[in-house]
Coordinates of C-alpha atoms in Angstrom, one line a residue:
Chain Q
X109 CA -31.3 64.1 39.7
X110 CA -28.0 62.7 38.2
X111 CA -28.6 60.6 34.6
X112 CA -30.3 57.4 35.2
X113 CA -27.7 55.3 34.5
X114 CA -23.7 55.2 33.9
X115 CA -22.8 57.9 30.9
X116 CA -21.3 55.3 28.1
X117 CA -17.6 56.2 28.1
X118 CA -17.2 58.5 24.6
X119 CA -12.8 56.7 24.1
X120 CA -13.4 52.9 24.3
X121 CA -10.3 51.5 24.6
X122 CA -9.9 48.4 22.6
X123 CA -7.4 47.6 20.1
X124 CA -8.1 49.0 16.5
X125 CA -10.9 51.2 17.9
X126 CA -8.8 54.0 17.7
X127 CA -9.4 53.5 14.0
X128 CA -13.1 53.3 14.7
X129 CA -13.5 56.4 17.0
X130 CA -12.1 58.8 14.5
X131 CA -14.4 58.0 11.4
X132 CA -17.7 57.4 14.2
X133 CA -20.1 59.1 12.7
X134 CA -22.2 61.7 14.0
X135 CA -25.5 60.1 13.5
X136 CA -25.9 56.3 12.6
X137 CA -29.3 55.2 12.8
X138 CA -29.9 51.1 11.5
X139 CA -32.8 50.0 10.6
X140 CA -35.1 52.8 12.5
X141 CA -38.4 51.3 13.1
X142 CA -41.4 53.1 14.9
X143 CA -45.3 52.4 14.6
X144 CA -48.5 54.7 16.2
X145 CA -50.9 51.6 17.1
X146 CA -51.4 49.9 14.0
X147 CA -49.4 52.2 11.9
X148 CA -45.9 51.7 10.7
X149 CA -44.3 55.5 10.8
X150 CA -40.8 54.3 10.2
X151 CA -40.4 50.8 8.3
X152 CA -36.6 50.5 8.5
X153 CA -34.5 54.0 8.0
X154 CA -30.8 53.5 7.6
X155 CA -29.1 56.8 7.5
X156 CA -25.7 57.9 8.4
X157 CA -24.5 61.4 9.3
X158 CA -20.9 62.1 9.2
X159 CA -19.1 64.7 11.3
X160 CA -19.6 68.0 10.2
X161 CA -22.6 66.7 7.4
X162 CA -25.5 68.3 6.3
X163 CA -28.0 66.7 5.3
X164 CA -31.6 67.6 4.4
X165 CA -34.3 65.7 5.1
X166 CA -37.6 65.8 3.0
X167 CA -40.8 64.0 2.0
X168 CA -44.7 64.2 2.0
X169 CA -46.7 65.0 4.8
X170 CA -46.9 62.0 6.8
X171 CA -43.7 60.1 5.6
X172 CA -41.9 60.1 9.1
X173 CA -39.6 63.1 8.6
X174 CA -40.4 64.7 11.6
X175 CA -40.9 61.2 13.3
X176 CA -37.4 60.4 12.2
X177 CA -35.5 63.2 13.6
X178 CA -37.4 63.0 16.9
X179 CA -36.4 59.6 17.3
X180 CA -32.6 60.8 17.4
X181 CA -33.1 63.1 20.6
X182 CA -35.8 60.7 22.2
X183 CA -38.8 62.4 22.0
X184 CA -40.5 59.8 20.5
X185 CA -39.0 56.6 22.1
X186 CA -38.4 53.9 18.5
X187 CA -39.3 50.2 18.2
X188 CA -36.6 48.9 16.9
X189 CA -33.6 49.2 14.7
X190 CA -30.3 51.2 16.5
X191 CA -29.1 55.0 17.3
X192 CA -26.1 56.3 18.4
X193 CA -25.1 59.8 18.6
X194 CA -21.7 60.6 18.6
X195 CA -20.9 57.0 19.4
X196 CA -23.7 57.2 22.6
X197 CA -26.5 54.4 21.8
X198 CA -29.8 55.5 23.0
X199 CA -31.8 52.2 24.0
X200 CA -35.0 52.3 22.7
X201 CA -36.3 51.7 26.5
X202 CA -35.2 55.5 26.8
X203 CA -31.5 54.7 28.3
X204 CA -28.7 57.0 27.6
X205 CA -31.5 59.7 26.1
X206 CA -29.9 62.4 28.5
X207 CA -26.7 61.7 26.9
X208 CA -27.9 61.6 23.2
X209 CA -29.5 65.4 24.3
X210 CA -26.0 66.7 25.5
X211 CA -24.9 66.2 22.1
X212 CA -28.1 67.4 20.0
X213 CA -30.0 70.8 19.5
X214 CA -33.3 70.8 18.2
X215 CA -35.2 73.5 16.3
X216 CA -38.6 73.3 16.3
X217 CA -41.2 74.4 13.7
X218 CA -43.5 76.6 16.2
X219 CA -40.5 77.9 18.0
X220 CA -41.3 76.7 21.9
X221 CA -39.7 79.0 23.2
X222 CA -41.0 79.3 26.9
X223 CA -43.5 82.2 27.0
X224 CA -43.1 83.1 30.8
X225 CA -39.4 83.7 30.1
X226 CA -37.6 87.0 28.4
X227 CA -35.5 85.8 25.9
X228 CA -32.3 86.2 27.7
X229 CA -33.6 83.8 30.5
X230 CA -35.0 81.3 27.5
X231 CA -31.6 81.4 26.6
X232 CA -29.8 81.1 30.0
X233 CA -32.3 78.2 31.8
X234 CA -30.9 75.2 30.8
X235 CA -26.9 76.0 30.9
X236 CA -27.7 77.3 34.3
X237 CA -29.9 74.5 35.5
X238 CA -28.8 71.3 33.4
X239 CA -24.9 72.6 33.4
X240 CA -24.7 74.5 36.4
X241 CA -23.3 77.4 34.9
X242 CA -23.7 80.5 37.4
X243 CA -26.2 83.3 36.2
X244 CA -23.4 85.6 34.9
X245 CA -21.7 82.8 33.1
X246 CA -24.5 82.2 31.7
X247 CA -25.8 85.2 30.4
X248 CA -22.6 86.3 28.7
X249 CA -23.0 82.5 27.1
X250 CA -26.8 83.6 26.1
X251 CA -25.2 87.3 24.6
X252 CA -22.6 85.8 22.5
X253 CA -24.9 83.5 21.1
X254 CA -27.8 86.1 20.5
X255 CA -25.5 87.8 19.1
X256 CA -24.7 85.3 16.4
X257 CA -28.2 85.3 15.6
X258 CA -28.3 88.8 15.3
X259 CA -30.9 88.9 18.2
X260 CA -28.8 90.5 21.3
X261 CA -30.6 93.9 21.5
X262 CA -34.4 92.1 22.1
X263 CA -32.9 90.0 25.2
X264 CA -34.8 91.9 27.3
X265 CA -38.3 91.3 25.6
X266 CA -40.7 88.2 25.9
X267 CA -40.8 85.9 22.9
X268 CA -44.9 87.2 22.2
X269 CA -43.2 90.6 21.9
X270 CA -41.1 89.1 18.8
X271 CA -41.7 88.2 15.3
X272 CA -42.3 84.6 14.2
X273 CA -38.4 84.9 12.7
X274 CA -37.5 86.9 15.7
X275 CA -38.6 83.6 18.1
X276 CA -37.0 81.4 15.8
X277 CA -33.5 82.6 15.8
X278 CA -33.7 83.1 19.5
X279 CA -34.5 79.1 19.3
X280 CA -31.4 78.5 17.6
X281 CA -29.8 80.8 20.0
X282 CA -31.1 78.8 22.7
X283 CA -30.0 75.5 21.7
X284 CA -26.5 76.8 20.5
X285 CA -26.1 77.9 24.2
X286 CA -25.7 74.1 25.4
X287 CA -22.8 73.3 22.6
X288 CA -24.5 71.2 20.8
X289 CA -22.5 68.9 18.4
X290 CA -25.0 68.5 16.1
X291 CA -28.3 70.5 15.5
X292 CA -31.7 68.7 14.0
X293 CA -34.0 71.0 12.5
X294 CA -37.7 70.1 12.2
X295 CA -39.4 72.6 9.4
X296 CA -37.1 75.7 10.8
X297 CA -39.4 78.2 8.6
X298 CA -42.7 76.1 8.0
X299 CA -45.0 78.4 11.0
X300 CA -42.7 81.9 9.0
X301 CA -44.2 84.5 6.9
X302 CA -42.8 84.3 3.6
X303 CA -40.7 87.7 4.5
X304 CA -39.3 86.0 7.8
X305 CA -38.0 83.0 6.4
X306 CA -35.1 84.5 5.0
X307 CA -33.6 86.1 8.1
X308 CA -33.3 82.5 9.8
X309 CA -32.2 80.5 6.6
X310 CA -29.1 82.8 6.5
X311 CA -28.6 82.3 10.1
X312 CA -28.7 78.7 9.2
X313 CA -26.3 78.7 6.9
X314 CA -24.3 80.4 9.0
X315 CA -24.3 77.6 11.5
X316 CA -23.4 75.0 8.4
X317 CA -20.5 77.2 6.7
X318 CA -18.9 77.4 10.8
X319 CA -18.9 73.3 10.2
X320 CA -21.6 72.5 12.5
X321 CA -22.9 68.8 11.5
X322 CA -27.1 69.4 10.8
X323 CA -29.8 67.2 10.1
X324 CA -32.5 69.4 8.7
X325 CA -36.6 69.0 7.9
X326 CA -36.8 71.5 5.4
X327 CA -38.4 72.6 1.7
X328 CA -36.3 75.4 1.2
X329 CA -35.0 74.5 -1.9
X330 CA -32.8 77.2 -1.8
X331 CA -31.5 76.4 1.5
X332 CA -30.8 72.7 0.2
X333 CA -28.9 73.7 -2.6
X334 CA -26.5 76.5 -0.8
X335 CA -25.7 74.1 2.3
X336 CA -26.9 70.4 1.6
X337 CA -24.0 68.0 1.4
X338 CA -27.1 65.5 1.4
X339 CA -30.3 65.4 0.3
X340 CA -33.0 62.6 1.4
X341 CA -36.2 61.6 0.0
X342 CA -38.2 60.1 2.7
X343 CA -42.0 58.6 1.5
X344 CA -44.2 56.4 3.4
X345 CA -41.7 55.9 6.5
X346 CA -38.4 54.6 4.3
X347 CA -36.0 56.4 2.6
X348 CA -36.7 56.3 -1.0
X349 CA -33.7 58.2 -2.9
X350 CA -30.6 60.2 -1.5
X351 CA -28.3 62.5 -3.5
X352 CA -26.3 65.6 -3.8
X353 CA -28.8 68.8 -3.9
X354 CA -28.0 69.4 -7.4
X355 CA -28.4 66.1 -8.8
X356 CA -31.6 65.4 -6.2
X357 CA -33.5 68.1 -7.6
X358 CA -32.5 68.3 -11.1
X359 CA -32.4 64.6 -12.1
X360 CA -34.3 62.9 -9.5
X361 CA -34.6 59.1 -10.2
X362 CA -37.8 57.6 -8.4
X363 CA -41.1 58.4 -9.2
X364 CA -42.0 58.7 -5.9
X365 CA -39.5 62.2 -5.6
X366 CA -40.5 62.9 -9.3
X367 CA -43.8 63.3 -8.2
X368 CA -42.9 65.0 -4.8
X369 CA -40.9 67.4 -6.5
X370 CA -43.4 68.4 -9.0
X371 CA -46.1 68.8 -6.5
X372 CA -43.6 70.9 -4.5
X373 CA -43.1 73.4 -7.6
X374 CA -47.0 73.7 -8.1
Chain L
X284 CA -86.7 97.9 59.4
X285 CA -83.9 100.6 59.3
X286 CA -80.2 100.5 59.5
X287 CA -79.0 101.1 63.2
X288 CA -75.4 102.8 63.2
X289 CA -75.0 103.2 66.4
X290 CA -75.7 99.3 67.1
X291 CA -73.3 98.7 63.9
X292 CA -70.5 101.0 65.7
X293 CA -70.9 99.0 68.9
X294 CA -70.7 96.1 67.3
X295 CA -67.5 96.8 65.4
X296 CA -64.8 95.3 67.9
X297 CA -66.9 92.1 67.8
X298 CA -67.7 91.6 64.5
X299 CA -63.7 92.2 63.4
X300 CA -63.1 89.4 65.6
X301 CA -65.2 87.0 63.7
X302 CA -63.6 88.7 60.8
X303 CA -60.6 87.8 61.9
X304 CA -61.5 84.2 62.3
X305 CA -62.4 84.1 58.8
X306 CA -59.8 85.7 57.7
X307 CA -57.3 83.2 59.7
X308 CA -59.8 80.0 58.7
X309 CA -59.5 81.3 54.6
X310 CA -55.7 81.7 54.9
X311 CA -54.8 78.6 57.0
X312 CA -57.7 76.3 54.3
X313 CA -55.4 77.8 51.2
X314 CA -52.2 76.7 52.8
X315 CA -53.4 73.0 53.1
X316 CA -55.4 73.3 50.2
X317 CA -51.7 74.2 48.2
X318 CA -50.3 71.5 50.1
X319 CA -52.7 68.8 49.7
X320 CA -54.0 69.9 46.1
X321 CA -50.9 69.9 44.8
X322 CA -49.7 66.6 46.3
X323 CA -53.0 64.8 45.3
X324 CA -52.5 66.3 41.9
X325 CA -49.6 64.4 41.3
X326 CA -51.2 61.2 42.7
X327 CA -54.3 61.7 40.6
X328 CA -52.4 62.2 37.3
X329 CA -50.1 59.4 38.2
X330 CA -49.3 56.9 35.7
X331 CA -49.8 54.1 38.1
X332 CA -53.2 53.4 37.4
X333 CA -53.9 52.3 41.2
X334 CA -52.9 55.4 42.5
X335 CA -55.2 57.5 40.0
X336 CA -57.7 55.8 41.1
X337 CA -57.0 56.9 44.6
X338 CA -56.3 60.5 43.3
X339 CA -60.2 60.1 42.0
X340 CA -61.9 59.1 44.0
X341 CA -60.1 61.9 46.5
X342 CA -61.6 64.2 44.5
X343 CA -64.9 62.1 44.3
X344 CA -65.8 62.4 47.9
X345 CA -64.2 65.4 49.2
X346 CA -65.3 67.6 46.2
X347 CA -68.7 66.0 46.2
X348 CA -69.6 66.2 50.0
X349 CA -70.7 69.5 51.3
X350 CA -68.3 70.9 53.5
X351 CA -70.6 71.4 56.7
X352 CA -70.8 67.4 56.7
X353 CA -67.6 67.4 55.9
X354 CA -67.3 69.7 59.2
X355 CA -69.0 67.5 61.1
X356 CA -67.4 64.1 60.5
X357 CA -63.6 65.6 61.2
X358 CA -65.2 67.2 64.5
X359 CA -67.7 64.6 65.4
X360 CA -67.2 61.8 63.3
X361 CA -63.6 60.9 63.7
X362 CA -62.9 61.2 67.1
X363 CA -65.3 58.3 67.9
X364 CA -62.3 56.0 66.3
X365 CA -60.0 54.9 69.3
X366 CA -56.7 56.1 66.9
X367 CA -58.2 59.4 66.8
X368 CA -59.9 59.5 70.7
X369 CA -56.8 57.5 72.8
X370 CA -53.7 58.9 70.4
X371 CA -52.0 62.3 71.1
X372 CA -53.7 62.9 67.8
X373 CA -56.8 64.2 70.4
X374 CA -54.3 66.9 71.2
X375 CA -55.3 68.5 67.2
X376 CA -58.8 66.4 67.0
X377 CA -60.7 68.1 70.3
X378 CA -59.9 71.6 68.5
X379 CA -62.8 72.7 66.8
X380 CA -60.4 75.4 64.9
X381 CA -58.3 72.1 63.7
X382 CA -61.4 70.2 62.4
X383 CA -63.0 73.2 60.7
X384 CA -59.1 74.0 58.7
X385 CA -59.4 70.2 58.2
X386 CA -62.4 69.7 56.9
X387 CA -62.5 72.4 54.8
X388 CA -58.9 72.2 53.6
X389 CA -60.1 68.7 52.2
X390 CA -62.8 70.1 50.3
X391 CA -61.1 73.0 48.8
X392 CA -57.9 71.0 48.3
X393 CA -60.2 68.6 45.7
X394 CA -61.3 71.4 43.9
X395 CA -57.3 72.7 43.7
X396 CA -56.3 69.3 42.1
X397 CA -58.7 69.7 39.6
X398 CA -57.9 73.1 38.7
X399 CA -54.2 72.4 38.9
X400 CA -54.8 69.3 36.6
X401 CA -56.8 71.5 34.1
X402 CA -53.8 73.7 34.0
X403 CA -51.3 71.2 33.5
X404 CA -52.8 69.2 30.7
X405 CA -53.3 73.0 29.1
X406 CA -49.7 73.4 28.9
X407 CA -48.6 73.0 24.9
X408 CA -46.3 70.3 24.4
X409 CA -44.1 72.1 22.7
X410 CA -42.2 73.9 25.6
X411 CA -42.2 71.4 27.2
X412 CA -40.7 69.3 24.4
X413 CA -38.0 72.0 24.0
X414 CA -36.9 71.6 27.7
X415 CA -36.2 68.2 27.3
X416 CA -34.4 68.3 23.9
X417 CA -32.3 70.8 25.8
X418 CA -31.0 68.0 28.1
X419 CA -33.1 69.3 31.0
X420 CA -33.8 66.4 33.4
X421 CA -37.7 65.8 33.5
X422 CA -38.3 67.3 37.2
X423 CA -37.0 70.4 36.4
X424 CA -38.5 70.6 33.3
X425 CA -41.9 70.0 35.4
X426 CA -41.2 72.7 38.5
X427 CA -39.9 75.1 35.5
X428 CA -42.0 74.7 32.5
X429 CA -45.0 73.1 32.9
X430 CA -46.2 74.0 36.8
X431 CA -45.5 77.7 35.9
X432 CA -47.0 77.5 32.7
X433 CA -50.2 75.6 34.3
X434 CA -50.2 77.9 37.4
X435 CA -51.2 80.8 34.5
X436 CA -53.6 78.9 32.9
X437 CA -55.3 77.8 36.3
X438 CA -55.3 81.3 38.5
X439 CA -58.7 82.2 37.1
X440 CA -60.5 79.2 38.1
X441 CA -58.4 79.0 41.4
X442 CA -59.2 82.7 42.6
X443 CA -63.0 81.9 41.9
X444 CA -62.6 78.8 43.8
X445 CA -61.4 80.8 47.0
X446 CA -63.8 83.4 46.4
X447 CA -66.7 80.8 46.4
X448 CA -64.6 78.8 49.5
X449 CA -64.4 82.4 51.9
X450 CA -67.8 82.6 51.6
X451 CA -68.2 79.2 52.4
X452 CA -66.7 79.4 55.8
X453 CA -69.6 80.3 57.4
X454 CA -70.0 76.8 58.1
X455 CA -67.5 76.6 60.4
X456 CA -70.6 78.0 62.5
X457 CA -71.3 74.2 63.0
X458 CA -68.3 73.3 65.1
X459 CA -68.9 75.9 67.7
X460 CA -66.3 78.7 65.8
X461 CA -67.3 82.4 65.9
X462 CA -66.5 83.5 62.8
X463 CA -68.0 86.8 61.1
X464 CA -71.6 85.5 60.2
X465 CA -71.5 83.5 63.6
X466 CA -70.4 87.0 65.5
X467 CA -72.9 88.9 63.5
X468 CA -75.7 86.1 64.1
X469 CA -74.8 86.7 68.4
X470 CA -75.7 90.5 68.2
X471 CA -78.9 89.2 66.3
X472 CA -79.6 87.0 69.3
X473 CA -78.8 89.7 71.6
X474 CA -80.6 93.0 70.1
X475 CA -83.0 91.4 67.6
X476 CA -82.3 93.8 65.1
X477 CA -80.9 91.0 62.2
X478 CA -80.6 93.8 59.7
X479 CA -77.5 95.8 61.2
X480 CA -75.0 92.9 62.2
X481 CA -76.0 90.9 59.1
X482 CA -75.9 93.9 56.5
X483 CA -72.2 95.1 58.5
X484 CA -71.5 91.4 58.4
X485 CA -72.0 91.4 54.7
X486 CA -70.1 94.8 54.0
X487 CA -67.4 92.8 55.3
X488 CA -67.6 89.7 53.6
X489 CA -67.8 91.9 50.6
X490 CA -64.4 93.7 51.4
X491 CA -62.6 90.4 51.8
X492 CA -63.4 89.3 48.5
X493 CA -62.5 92.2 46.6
X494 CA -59.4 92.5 48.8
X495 CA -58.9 89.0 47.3
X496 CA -59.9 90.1 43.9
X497 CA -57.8 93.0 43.8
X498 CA -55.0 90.9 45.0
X499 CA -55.6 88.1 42.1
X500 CA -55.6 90.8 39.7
X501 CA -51.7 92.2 40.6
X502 CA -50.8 88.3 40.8
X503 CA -52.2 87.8 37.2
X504 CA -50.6 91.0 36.2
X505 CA -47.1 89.7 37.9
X506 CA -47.7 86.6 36.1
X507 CA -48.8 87.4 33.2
X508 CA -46.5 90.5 32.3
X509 CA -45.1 88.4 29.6
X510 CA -48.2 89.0 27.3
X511 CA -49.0 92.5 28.9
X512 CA -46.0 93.7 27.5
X513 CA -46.8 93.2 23.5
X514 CA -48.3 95.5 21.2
X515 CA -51.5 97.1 23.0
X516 CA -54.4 95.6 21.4
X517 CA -56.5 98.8 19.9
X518 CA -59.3 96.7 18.0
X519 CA -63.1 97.6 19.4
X520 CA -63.4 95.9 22.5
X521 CA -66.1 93.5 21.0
X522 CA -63.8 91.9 18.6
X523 CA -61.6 91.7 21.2
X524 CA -63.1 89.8 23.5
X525 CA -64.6 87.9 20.7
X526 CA -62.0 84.9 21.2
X527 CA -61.8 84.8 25.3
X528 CA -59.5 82.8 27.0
X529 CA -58.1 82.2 23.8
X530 CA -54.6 83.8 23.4
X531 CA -53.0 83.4 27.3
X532 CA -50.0 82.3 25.2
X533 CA -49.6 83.5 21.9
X534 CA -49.9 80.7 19.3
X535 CA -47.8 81.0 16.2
X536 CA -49.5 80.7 13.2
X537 CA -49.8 77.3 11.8
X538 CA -49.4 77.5 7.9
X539 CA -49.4 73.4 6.6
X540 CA -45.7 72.5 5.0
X541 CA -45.8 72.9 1.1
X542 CA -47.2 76.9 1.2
X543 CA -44.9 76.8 -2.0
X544 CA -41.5 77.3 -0.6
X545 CA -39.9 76.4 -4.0
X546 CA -41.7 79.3 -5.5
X547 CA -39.0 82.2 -5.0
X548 CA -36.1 79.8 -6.5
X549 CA -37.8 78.8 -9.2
X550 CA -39.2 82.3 -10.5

């Protein structure tokens, strides 16, 4: 099945975009809107992510965070507003979302990894079937990037076989195995016992100090201090206050992150 | 009334043959019953709301009729339509093995979607989430993720459908096949000692299944060797089986977002 429609060409050719295509960001989303039913999830999120930029992403339950980064890969389809990824628009009627997913890994909060799978083949599925790497290819792909996640001795095993922190990094693993340009993590170590969590944070900041460009649902302070170029205060489906982790925590300006922040600390 | 084993000897060569039909009949029913289930699956969870309907009300009438009448309107039934009597479609139609496969097939096949559909709206979203993030194009997500994923969760419920099914094929007695029961019920006719043939008969019928079950039991195994393979579980087999069904995959633990992250900065 070949993408549904013709790939947007990445180099444009028109005069002075030269200019353009080397400060295109990484993420640009404009005016993201996206409503359940009757409810309004996002109510116009304007956000830009440069090359290389990490940014971390947090809020109440409820506030769209999750929602948000979703949106970028498509798999929750937005009502209106504009994304492009790496310069590639993805329509909100779906179109170009295969694109958009070459160009974005995604780290989910309860792992998914695919149970029926050891963690070598979790690992080696989709560069084999959605690249058409061959099975060797592949697998020394899968190796070098367990290895990075300090995982390559379990490839053998079955992700039930594995701790919670275990299945996580194997997740990175797996989405680091397509290239992605930019990874979006959704609550990374939320589903973690507390002596888990640190194992993947390091292997997260890892991935930011080798300059990959992340967008990141987190509430590890920690982690947004070490690596955050960016933090952002999302409340009630709009962004409500962005800063540099130092100032974003210390000297927070809005009520709404005052409040946020000392709930978090309770 | 007493068991006869010389009469059950003599009767051996016969009564295989009928086992043999209904061994051929079970096997050739859960071929188009694959087929057809799996195709009428699809239709039935389609999101065109026309064809779902169709997909229903598949399921309405083929699962809700028994299958002897089922039986009889393929064998009798049909062929009184001119496309089925004056087509080469006779050719398939005057064979009473044909109609009984048939008819049968289209009952078991309902119950198959409806296992198969039970299975597929048990997969978790999040694999299959994860497959598509990945850049996986949505079919192979489906063949890859989700089918095998649903085939797990559905094997149970399919291996007791076929169990119930084999039994079931005794009705094939009603278009004029020998099968086991019907062989056993001809030495009845013959000796009028019902007790050997049918209890032989029965001894048979009890070896198929279990033949079945036994092979069920290394499929799930196959399948399944994913969650074999953790940590051998050594509570008391009561608490054990005190959540059944529950864990076929292993859910992570779901602990709601604050659970005080900021806590080992802080001090």
């Amino acid at each position: 099945m070949g993408p549904a429609l013709p790939i947007p060409t990445p180099t444009p050719a028109p005069q002075g975009a030269g200019t353009r295509l080397r400060t295109r960001a990484a993420i640009e989303l404009r005016d993201l809107r996206k409503r359940y039913g009757e409810q309004e999830v996002l109510r116009g999120v304007t956000l830009t992510v440069e090359r290389g930029e990490k940014i971390v992403l947090c809020g109440p339950s409820g506030s769209g965070k999750s929602t948000l980064i979703r949106c970028i890969n498509g798999l929750e389809r937005h009502d209106g507003g504009t994304i492009a990824v790496n310069g590639v628009t993805l329509e909100a009627d779906g179109r170009g979302v295969q694109d958009v997913r070459r160009e974005v890994g995604m780290v989910f909060q309860h792992f998914n990894l695919f149970p029926h799978m050891t963690v070598l083949e979790n690992c080696t599925f989709a560069p084999r079937q959605a690249l058409g790497l061959s099975a060797a290819a592949a697998a020394e792909r899968a190796m070098h990037h367990l290895a990075r996640v300090r995982i390559a001795d379990q490839a053998g095993k079955f992700p039930a076989q594995l701790s919670g922190g275990q299945q996580q990094r194997v997740a990175i693993a797996r989405a680091l195995c397509m290239d992605p340009r930019i990874m979006l993590f959704d609550e990374p170590t939320s589903a973690l016992d507390p002596e888990m969590v640190a194992e993947v944070l390091q292997v997260m900041e890892e991935l930011a100090a080798q300059g990959m460009t992340m967008l990141c649902v987190t509430h590890e302070m920690g982690f947004a201090r070490h690596v955050a170029d960016r933090c952002v205060f999302l409340d009630g489906g709009e962004i409500v206050e962005q800063a540099g982790a130092e100032r974003f925590f210390v000297a927070p300006e809005s009520d709404r992150l005052k409040r946020f922040l000392r709930q978090m600390l309770h | 009334m007493t068991f006869d084993f010389a009469l059950a000897w003599t009767s051996l060569p016969a009564l295989l043959n009928g086992a043999w039909m209904t061994v051929l009949i079970t096997v050739s029913v859960m071929a188009v019953g694959a087929v057809l289930g799996f195709g009428m699956c699809l239709v039935r969870m389609s999101r065109n709301r026309a064809l779902a309907a169709i997909g229903a009300a598949y399921v309405a009438v083929f699962r809700g009729a028994p299958s002897i009448v089922l039986l009889y309107l393929v064998y009798a039934g049909l062929p009184q339509l001119s496309i089925v009597r004056d087509t080469p479609l006779w050719l398939l139609f005057a064979s009473p093995l044909f109609c009984a496969i048939l008819g049968l097939g289209l009952n078991h096949s309902a119950y198959v979607v409806e296992i198969l559909r039970g299975g597929l709206s048990a997969v978790p979203a999040g694999p299959v989430e994860a497959a598509l993030a990945l850049g996986l194009p949505p079919r192979i997500v489906f063949v890859k993720v989700r089918l095998p994923m649903a085939v797990r969760y559905g094997l149970k419920a399919y291996q007791n459908e076929v169990l119930i099914f084999l039994k079931s094929t005794v009705a094939v007695g009603a278009v004029t096949i020998a099968d086991l029961t019907g062989a056993a019920n001809e030495i009845f006719a013959m000796t009028y000692d019902p007790f050997t043939p049918l209890v032989t008969a029965g001894a048979m019928y009890w070896l198929l299944t279990n033949g079945l079950r036994l092979g069920f039991e290394a499929l799930d195994r196959r399948l399944n060797r994913h969650l074999a393979a953790t940590v051998p579980d050594r509570r008391p087999a009561t608490v054990r089986r005190s959540r059944p069904g529950l864990s076929l995959f292993r859910q992570p633990l779901v602990r709601r977002l604050p659970a005080k992250p900021a806590a080992r900065e802080t001090h």
